[in-house]
Short mmCIF file of C-alpha atoms in Angstrom, two decimals:
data_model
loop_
_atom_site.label_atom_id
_atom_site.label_comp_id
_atom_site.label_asym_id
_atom_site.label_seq_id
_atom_site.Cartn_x
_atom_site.Cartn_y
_atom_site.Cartn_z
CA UNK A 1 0.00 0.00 0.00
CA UNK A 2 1.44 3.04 -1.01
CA UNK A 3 1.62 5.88 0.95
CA UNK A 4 3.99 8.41 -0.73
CA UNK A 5 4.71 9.46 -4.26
CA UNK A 6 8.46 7.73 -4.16
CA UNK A 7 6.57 3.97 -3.24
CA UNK A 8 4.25 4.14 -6.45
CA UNK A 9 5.55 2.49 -9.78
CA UNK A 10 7.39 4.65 -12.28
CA UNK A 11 4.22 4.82 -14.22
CA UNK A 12 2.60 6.93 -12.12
CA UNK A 13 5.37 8.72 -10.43
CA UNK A 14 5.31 10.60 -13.87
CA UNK A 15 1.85 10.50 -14.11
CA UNK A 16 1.86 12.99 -10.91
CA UNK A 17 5.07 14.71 -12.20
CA UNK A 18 3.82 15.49 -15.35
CA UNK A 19 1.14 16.99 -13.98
CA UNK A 20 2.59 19.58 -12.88
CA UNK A 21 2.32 23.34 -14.15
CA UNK A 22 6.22 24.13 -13.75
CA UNK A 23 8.66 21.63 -13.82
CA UNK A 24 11.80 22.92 -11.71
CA UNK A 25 15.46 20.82 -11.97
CA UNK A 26 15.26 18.10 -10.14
CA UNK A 27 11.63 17.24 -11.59
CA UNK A 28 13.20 17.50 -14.64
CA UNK A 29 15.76 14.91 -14.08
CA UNK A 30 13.28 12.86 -12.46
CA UNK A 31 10.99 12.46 -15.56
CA UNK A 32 14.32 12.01 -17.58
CA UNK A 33 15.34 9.43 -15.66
CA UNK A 34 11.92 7.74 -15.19
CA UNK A 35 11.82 7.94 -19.07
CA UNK A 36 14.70 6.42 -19.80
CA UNK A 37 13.52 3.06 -18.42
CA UNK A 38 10.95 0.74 -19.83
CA UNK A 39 7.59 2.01 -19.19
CA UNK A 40 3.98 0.36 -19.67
CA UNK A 41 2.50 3.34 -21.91
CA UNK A 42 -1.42 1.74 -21.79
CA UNK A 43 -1.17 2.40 -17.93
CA UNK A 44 0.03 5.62 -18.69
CA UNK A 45 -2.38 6.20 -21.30
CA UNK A 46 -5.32 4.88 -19.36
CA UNK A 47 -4.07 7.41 -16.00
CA UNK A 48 -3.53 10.25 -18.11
CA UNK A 49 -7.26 10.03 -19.72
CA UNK A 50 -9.12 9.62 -16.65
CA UNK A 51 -7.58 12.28 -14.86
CA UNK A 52 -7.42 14.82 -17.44
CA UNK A 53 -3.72 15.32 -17.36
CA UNK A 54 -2.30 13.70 -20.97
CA UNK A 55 -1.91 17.08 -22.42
CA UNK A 56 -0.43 18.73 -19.95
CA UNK A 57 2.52 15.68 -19.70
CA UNK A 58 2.45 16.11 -23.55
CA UNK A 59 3.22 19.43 -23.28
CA UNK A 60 6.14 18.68 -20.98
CA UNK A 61 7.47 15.64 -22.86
CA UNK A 62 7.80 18.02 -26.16
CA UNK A 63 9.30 20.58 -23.87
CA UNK A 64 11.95 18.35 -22.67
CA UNK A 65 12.28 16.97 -25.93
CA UNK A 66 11.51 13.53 -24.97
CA UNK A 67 8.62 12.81 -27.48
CA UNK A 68 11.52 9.73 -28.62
CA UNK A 69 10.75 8.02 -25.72
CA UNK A 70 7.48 7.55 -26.30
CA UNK A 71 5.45 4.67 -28.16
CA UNK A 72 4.81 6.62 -31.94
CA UNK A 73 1.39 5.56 -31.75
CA UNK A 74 0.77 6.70 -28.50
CA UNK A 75 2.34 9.96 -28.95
CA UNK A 76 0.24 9.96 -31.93
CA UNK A 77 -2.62 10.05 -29.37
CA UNK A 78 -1.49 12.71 -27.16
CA UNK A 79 -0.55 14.85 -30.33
CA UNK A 80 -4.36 15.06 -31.23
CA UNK A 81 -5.71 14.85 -28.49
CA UNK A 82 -3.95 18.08 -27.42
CA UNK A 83 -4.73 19.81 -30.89
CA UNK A 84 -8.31 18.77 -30.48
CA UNK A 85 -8.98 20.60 -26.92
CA UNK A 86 -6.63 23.83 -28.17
CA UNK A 87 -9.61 23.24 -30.96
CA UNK A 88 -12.17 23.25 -28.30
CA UNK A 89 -10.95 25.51 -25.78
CA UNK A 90 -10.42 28.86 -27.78
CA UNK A 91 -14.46 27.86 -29.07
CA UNK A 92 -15.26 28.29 -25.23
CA UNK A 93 -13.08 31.18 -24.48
CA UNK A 94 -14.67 32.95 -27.89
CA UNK A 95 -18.44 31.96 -26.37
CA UNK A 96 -17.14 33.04 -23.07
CA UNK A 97 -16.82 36.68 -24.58
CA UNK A 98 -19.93 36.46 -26.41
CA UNK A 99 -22.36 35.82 -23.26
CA UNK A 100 -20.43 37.50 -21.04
CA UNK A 101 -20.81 41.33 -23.48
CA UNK A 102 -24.57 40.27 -23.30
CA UNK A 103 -24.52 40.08 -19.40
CA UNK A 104 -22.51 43.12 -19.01
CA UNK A 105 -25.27 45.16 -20.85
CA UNK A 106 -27.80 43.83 -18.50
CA UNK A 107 -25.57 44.94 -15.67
CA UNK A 108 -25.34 40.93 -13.99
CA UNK A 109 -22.34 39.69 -12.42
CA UNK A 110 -21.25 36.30 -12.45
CA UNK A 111 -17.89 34.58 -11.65
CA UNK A 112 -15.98 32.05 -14.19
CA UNK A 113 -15.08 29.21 -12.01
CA UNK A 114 -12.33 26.52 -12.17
CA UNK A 115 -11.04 25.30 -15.28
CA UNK A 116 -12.28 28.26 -17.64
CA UNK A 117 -10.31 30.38 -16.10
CA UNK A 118 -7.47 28.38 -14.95
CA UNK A 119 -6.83 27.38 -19.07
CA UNK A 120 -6.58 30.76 -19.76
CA UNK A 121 -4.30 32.29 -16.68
CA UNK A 122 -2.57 29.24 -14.94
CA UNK A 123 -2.10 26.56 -17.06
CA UNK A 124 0.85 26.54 -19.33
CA UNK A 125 -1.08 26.19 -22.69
CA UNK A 126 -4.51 26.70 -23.45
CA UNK A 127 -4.95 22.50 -24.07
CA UNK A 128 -3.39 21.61 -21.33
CA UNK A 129 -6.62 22.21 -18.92
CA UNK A 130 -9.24 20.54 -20.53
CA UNK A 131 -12.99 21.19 -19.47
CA UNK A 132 -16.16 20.12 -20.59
CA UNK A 133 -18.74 23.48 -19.63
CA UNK A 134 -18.38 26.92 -18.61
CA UNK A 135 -18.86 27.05 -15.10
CA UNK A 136 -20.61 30.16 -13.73
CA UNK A 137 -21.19 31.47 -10.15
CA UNK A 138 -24.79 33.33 -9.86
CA UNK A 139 -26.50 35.15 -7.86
CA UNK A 140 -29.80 32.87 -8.17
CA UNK A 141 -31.92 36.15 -7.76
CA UNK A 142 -30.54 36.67 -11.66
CA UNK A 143 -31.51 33.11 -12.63
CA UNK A 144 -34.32 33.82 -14.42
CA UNK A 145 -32.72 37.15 -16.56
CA UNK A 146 -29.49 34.78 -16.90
CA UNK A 147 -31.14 31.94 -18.32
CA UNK A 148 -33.05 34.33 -20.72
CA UNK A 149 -29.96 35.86 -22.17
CA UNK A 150 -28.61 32.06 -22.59
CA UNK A 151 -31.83 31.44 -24.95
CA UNK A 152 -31.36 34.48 -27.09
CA UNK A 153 -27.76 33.52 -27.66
CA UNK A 154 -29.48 29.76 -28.97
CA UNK A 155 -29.38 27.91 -25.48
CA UNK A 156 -31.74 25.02 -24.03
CA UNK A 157 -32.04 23.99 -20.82
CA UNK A 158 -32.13 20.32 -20.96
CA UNK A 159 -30.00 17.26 -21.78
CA UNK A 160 -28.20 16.04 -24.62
CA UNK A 161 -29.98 12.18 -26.27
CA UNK A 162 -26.36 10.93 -27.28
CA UNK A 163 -28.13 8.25 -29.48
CA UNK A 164 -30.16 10.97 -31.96
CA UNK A 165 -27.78 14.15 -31.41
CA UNK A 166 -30.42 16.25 -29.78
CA UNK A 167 -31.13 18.59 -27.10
CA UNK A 168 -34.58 17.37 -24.92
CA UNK A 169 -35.91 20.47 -22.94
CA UNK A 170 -36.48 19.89 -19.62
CA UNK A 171 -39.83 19.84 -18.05
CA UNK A 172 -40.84 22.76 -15.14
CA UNK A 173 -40.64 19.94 -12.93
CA UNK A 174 -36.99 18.73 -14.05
CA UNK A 175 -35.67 21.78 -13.52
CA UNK A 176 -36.88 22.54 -10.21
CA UNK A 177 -35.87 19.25 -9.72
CA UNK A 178 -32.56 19.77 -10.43
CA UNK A 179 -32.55 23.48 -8.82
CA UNK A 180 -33.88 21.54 -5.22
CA UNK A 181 -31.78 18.85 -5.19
CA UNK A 182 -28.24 20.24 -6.42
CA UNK A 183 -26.68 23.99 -6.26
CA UNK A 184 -27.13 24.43 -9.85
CA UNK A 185 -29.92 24.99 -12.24
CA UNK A 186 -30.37 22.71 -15.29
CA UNK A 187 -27.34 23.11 -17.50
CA UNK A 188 -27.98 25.28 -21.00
CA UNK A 189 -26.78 23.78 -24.16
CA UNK A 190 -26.67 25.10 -27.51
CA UNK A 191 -25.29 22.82 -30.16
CA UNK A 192 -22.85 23.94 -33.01
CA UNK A 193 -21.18 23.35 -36.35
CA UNK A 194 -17.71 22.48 -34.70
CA UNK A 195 -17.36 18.64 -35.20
CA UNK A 196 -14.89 19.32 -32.04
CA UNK A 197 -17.15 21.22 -29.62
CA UNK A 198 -20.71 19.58 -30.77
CA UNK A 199 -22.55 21.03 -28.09
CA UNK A 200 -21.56 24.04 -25.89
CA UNK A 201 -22.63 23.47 -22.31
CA UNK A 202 -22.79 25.89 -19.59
CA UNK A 203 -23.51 25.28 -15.41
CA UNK A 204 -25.02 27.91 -13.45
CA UNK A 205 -23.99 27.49 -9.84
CA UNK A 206 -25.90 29.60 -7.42
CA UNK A 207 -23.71 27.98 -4.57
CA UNK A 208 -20.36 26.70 -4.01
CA UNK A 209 -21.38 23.61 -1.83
CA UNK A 210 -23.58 21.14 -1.99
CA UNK A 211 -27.11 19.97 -0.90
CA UNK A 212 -27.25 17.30 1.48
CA UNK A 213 -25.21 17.33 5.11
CA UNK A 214 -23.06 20.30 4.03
CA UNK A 215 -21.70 21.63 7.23
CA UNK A 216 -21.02 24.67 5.62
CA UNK A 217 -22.43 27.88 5.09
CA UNK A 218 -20.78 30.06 2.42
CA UNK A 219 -23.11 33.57 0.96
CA UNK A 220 -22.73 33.43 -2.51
CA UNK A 221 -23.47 36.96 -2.49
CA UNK A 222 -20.83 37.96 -0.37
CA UNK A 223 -18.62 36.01 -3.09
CA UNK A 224 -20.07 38.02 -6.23
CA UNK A 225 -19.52 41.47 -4.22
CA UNK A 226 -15.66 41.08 -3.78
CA UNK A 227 -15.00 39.56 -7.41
CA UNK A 228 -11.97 40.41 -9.58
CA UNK A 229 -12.05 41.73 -12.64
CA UNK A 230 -9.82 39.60 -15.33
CA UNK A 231 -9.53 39.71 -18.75
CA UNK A 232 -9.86 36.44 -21.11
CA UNK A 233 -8.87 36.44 -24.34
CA UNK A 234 -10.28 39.67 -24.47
CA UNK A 235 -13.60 39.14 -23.09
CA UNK A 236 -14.09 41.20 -19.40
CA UNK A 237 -14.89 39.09 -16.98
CA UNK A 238 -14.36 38.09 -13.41
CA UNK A 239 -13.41 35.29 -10.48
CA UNK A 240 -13.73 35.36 -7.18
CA UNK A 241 -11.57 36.90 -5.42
CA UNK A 242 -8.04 34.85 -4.49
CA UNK A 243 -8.85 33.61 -0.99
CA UNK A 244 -12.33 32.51 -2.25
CA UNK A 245 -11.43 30.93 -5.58
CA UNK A 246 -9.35 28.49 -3.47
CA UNK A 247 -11.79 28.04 -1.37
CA UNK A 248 -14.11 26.96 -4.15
CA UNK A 249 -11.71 24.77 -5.78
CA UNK A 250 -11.01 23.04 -2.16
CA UNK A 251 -14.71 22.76 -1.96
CA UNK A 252 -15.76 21.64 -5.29
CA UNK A 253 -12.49 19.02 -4.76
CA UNK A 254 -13.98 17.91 -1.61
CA UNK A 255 -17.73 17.34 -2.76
CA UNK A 256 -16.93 15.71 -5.43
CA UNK A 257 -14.04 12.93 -3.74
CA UNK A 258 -16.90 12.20 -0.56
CA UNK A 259 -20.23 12.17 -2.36
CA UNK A 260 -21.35 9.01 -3.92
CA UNK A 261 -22.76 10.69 -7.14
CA UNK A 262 -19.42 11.30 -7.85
CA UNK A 263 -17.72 8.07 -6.79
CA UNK A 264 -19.98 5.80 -8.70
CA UNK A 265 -19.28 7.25 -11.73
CA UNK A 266 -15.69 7.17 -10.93
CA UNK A 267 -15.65 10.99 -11.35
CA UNK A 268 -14.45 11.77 -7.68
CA UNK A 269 -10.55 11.18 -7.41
CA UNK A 270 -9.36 13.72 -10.38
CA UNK A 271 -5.58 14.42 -10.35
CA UNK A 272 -6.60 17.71 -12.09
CA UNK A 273 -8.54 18.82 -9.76
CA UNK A 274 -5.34 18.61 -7.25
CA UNK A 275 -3.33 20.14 -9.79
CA UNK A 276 -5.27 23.22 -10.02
CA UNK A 277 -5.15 23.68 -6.31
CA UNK A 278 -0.91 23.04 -6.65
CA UNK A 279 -0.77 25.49 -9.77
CA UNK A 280 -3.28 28.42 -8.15
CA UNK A 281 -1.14 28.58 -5.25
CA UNK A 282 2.16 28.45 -6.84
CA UNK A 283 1.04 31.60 -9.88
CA UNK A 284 -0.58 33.61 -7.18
CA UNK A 285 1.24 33.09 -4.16
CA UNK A 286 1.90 37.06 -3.96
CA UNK A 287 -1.65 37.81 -3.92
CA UNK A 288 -3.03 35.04 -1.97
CA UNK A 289 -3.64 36.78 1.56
CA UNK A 290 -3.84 33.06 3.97
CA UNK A 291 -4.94 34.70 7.32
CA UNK A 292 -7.74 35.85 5.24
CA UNK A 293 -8.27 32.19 3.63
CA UNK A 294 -8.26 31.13 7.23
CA UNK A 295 -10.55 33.42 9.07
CA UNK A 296 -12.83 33.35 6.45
CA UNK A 297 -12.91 29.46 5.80
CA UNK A 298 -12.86 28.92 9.77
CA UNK A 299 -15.92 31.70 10.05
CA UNK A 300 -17.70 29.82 7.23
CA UNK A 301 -17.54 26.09 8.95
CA UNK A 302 -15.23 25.09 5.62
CA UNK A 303 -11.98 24.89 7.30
CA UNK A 304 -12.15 20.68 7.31
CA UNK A 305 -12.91 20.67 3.58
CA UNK A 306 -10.24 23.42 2.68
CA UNK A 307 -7.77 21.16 4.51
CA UNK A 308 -9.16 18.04 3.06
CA UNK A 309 -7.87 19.61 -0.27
CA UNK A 310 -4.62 21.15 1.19
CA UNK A 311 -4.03 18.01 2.64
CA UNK A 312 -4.13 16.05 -0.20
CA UNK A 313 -2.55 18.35 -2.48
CA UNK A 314 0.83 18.21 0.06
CA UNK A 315 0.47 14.78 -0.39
CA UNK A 316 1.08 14.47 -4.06
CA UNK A 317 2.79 17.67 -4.82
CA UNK A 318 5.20 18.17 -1.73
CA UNK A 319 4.73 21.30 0.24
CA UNK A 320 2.49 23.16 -2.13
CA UNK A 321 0.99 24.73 0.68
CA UNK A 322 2.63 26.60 3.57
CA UNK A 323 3.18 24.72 6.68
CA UNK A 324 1.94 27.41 8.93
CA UNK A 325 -1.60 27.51 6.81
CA UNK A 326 -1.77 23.58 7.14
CA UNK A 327 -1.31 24.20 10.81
CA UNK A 328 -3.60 26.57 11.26
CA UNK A 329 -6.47 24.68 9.78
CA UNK A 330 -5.49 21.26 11.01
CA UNK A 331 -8.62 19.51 12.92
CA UNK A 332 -8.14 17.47 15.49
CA UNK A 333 -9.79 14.26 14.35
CA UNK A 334 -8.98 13.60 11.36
CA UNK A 335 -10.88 10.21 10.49
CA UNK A 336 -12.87 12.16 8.03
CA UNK A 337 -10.42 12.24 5.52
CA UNK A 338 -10.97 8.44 4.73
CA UNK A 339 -14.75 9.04 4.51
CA UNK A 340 -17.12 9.04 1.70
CA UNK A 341 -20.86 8.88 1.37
CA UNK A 342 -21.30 11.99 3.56
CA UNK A 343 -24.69 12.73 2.00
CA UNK A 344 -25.84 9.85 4.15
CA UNK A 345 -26.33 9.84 7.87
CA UNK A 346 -23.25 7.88 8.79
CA UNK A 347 -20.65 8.37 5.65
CA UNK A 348 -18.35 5.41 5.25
CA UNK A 349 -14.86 4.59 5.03
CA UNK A 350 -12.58 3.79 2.60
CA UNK A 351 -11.04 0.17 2.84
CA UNK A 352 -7.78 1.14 0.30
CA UNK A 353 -5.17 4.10 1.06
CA UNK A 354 -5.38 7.65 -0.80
CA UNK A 355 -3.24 6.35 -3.67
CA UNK A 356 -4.74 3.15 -4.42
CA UNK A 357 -8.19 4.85 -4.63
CA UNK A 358 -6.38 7.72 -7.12
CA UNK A 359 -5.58 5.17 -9.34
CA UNK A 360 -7.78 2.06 -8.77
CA UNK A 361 -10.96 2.82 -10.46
CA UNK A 362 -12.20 -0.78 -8.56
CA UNK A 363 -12.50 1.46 -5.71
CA UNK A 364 -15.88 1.63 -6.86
CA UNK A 365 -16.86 -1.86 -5.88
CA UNK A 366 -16.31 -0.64 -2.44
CA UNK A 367 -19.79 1.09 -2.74
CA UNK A 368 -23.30 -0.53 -1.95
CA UNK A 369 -26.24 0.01 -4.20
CA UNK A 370 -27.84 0.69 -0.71
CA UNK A 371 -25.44 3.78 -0.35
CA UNK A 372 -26.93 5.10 -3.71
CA UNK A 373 -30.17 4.72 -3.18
CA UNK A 374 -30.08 8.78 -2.86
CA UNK A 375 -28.70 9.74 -5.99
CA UNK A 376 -30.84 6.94 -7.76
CA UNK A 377 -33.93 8.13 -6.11
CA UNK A 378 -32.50 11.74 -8.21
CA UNK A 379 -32.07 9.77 -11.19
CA UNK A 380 -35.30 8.78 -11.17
CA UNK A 381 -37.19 11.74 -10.51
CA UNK A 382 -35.50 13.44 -13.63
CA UNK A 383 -36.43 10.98 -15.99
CA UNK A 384 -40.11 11.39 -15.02
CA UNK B 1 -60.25 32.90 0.15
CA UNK B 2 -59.57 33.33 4.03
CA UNK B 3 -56.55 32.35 5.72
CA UNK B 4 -57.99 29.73 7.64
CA UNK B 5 -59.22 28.35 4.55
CA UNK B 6 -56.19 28.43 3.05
CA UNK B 7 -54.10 26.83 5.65
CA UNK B 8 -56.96 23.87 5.75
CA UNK B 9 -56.22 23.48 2.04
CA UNK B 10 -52.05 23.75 2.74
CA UNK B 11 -52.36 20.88 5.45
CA UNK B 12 -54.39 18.80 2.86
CA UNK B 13 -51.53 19.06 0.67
CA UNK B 14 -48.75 18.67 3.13
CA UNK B 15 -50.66 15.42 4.78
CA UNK B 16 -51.00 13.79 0.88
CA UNK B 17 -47.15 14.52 -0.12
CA UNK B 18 -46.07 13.28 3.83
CA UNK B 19 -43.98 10.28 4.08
CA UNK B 20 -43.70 10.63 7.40
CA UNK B 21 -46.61 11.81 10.55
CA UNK B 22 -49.09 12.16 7.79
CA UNK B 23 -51.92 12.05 10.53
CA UNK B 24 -49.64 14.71 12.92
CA UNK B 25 -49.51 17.87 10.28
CA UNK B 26 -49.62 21.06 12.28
CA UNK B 27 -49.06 25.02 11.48
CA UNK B 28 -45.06 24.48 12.49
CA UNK B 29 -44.11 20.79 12.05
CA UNK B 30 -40.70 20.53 9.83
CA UNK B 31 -41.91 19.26 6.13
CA UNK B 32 -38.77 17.91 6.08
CA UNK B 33 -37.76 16.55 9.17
CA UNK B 34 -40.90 15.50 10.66
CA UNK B 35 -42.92 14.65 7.11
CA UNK B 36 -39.79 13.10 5.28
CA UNK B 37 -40.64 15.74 2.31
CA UNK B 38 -37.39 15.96 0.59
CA UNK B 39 -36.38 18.08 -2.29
CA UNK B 40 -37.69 15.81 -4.93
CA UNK B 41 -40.96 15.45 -3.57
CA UNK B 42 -41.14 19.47 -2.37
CA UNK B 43 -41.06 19.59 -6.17
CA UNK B 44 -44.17 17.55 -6.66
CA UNK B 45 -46.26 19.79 -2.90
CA UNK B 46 -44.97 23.31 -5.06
CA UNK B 47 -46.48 21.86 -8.01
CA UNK B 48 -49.57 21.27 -5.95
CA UNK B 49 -49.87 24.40 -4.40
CA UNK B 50 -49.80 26.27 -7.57
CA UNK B 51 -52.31 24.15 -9.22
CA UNK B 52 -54.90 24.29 -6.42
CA UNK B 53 -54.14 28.24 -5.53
CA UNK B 54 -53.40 29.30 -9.27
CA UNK B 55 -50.48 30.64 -8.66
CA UNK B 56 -46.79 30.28 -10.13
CA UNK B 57 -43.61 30.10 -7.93
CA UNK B 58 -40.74 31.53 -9.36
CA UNK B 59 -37.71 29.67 -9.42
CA UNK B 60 -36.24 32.23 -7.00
CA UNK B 61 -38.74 31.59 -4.24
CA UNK B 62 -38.33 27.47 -4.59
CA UNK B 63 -36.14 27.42 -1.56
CA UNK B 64 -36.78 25.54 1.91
CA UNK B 65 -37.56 29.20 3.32
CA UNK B 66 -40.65 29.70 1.52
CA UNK B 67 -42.18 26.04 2.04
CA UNK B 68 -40.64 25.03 5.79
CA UNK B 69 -43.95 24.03 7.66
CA UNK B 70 -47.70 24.91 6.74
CA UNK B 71 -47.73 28.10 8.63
CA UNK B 72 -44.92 29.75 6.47
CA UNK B 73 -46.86 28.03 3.02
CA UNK B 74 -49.41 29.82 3.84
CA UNK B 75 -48.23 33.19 4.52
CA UNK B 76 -46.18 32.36 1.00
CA UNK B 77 -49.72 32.01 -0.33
CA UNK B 78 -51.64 34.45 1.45
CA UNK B 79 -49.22 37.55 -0.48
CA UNK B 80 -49.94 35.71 -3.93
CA UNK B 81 -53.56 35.51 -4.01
CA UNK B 82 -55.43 38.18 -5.54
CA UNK B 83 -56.57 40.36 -2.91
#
């Protein structure tokens, strides 16, 4: 059972080194060294799908000029797969500016979360953060004018029928549905011409947590007022503010790794998600203020989850965050960090160690069809 | 409509979505904790409510605020209807 980044096999030592945003000497040499060796490229292949991180460790490999070392056919791979998402990417980025000028007239302020933003500002290369959506903070008080907007620019809410290409509105009832039982309102897609970005697909968060045991209790409109204006690829826009985009990220990390929805679909251990954490901290450590991070996660009952996220981040990424901070949100019992199923009454615990479960995807056999009775109960309701 | 009359019709509406104390509704008894109404079936008592006040909730006011117990439904109500 591994329990530090030196004890797991090469494969995914530079699975995690390649993941990150900077590469200093000695990682350098590491990946050099780890490359020189025999390595089994369909584990690396597989690892570097699922979490999102192929591109990026493309990116680096080309860099170092080490693209040799690689199987042809799976560089081959990695090669359009990162020309695809620079493809899809700029597409978002270009729709980002056109719904964002349309919400600027109307006066409404939302905030680009996660990987939107991150592509453009922290990541080395637009491909090398992929994302699916935009992802907007709202103040749900502007769902209704937000949504409208969406429709004029060719939006549905609804969901995608993979089988005959189209968009199926949702009902009244599915979207409250939705709206009651998650933090976000049914997504809005709009389909297009690109055969790389099919359908565009944007997530209107009206919280940054979740529904079901949260112990947390973060204003969203406390959020929107402190925002920061940034600009992306020309388009004016904003984030939350440094302190609170962490925050978010630690939360959204956090929700995602301990609720079942996520972990069924093997969506909940991302090393992306990690890696955004590791690379905000390390672009913006000038203007990341921590006492404020601390007070204000502490004051907001999200100090557990923020270190959840810290926590884990250290783990695969060295000291990415400060001692002291790590420190000062430390709990005392810390049992909950092997727990998962929290939207239940007593959450569970994980049988395998934090690695195993990062790259394992049988950790999913671990989970009873009794502990999703929740989410399937969702399910259901939506397809009525 | 009074507001006595209206709460008798809120109760009616709470007791049939209940899945919990369905023969204990009062004015300030938790829909949620006491009558087991979670958000999926809130959905379905909203629905309800609109259908036998005529009214339309707006997606703004679908929170567990505005439809806690039957006292605070039918305040909710009592500003909607047509005076």
């Amino acid at each position: 059972m591994p329990a530090t980044v030196s004890e797991l096999t090469k494969e995914r030592q530079l699975i995690l080194l390649c993941s990150r945003g900077t590469l200093n000497e000695e990682h350098q040499t590491q990946i050099k060294e780890l490359m020189s060796e025999r390595l089994d490229w369909k584990e690396i292949l597989y690892q570097g799908i699922t979490h999102r991180t192929l591109n990026l460790m493309y990116y680096h490999i080309k860099n170092l000029e080490l693209t040799d070392k690689v199987e042809e056919e799976v560089l081959k791979v990695m090669k359009t797969q990162s020309k695809v998402y620079a493809i899809r990417n700029k597409q978002y980025f270009e729709e980002i500016d056109n719904i964002l000028s349309k919400l600027n007239e109307q006066g409404i302020r939302v905030a680009i979360l996660k990987g939107n933003f991150l592509a453009a500002k922290v990541y080395p290369s637009i491909e090398t953060r992929t994302f699916n959506d935009l992802d907007f903070l709202i103040n749900i008080a502007d769902g209704d004018k937000i949504v409208e907007i969406l429709e004029q620019l060719g939006y549905v809410q609804g969901q995608y029928d993979d089988a005959t290409g189209e968009i199926i509105p949702s009902s009244k009832k599915q979207k409250r549905i939705h709206q009651m039982a998650t933090t976000e309102l049914q997504e809005a897609l709009k389909k297009t011409d690109n055969p790389f970005t099919p359908l565009l697909q944007v997530d209107l968060n009206f919280s940054v947590l979740w529904k079901g045991n949260c112990p947390c209790d973060i204003n969203t409109a406390e959020l929107l007022e402190r925002v920061v204006e940034v600009d992306i690829n020309g388009a004016k826009t904003y984030i939350l503010d440094y302190e609170d985009f962490l925050i978010q990220l630690a939360c959204h990390l956090y929700k995602e790794a301990a609720l079942l929805n996520w972990i069924s679909d093997l969506r909940d251990l991302k090393i992306y998600k990690f890696a955004d954490i590791a690379m905000f901290v390390e672009k913006f450590s000038a203007q990341i203020k921590w006492d404020k991070l601390i007070n204000f996660s502490k004051k907001t009952g999200s100090d557990r989850i923020v270190y959840y996220a810290f926590y884990y981040t250290n783990l695969m990424y060295g000291q990415a965050i400060p001692e002291d901070v790590m420190k000062a949100l430390e709990p005392e019992d810390k049992e909950y960090l092997n727990e998962y199923g929290i939207e239940n009454e007593k959450p569970a615990k994980w049988q395998f160690d934090f690695f195993t479960r990062l790259f394992e995807t049988t950790r999913v056999l671990e989970v009873s069809e009794e502990a999703l009775e929740k989410r399937n109960q969702f399910w259901q309701a939506k397809g009525n | 409509m009074t507001e006595l009359e209206v709460k008798e019709k809120v109760k009616k509406i709470v007791e049939k979505n209940a899945v919990a104390n369905m023969s204990e509704v009062r004015e300030d008894s938790c829909i949620k904790d006491v009558h087991g109404i979670d958000s999926i079936k809130l959905v379905g008592l909203v629905g309800d409510i609109e259908e036998e006040f005529e009214i339309e909730v707006k997606s703004t006011e679908l929170n567990r605020e505005n439809f806690a117990n039957v006292g605070i439904i039918t305040d909710f109500v009592m500003k909607r209807l047509p005076q």
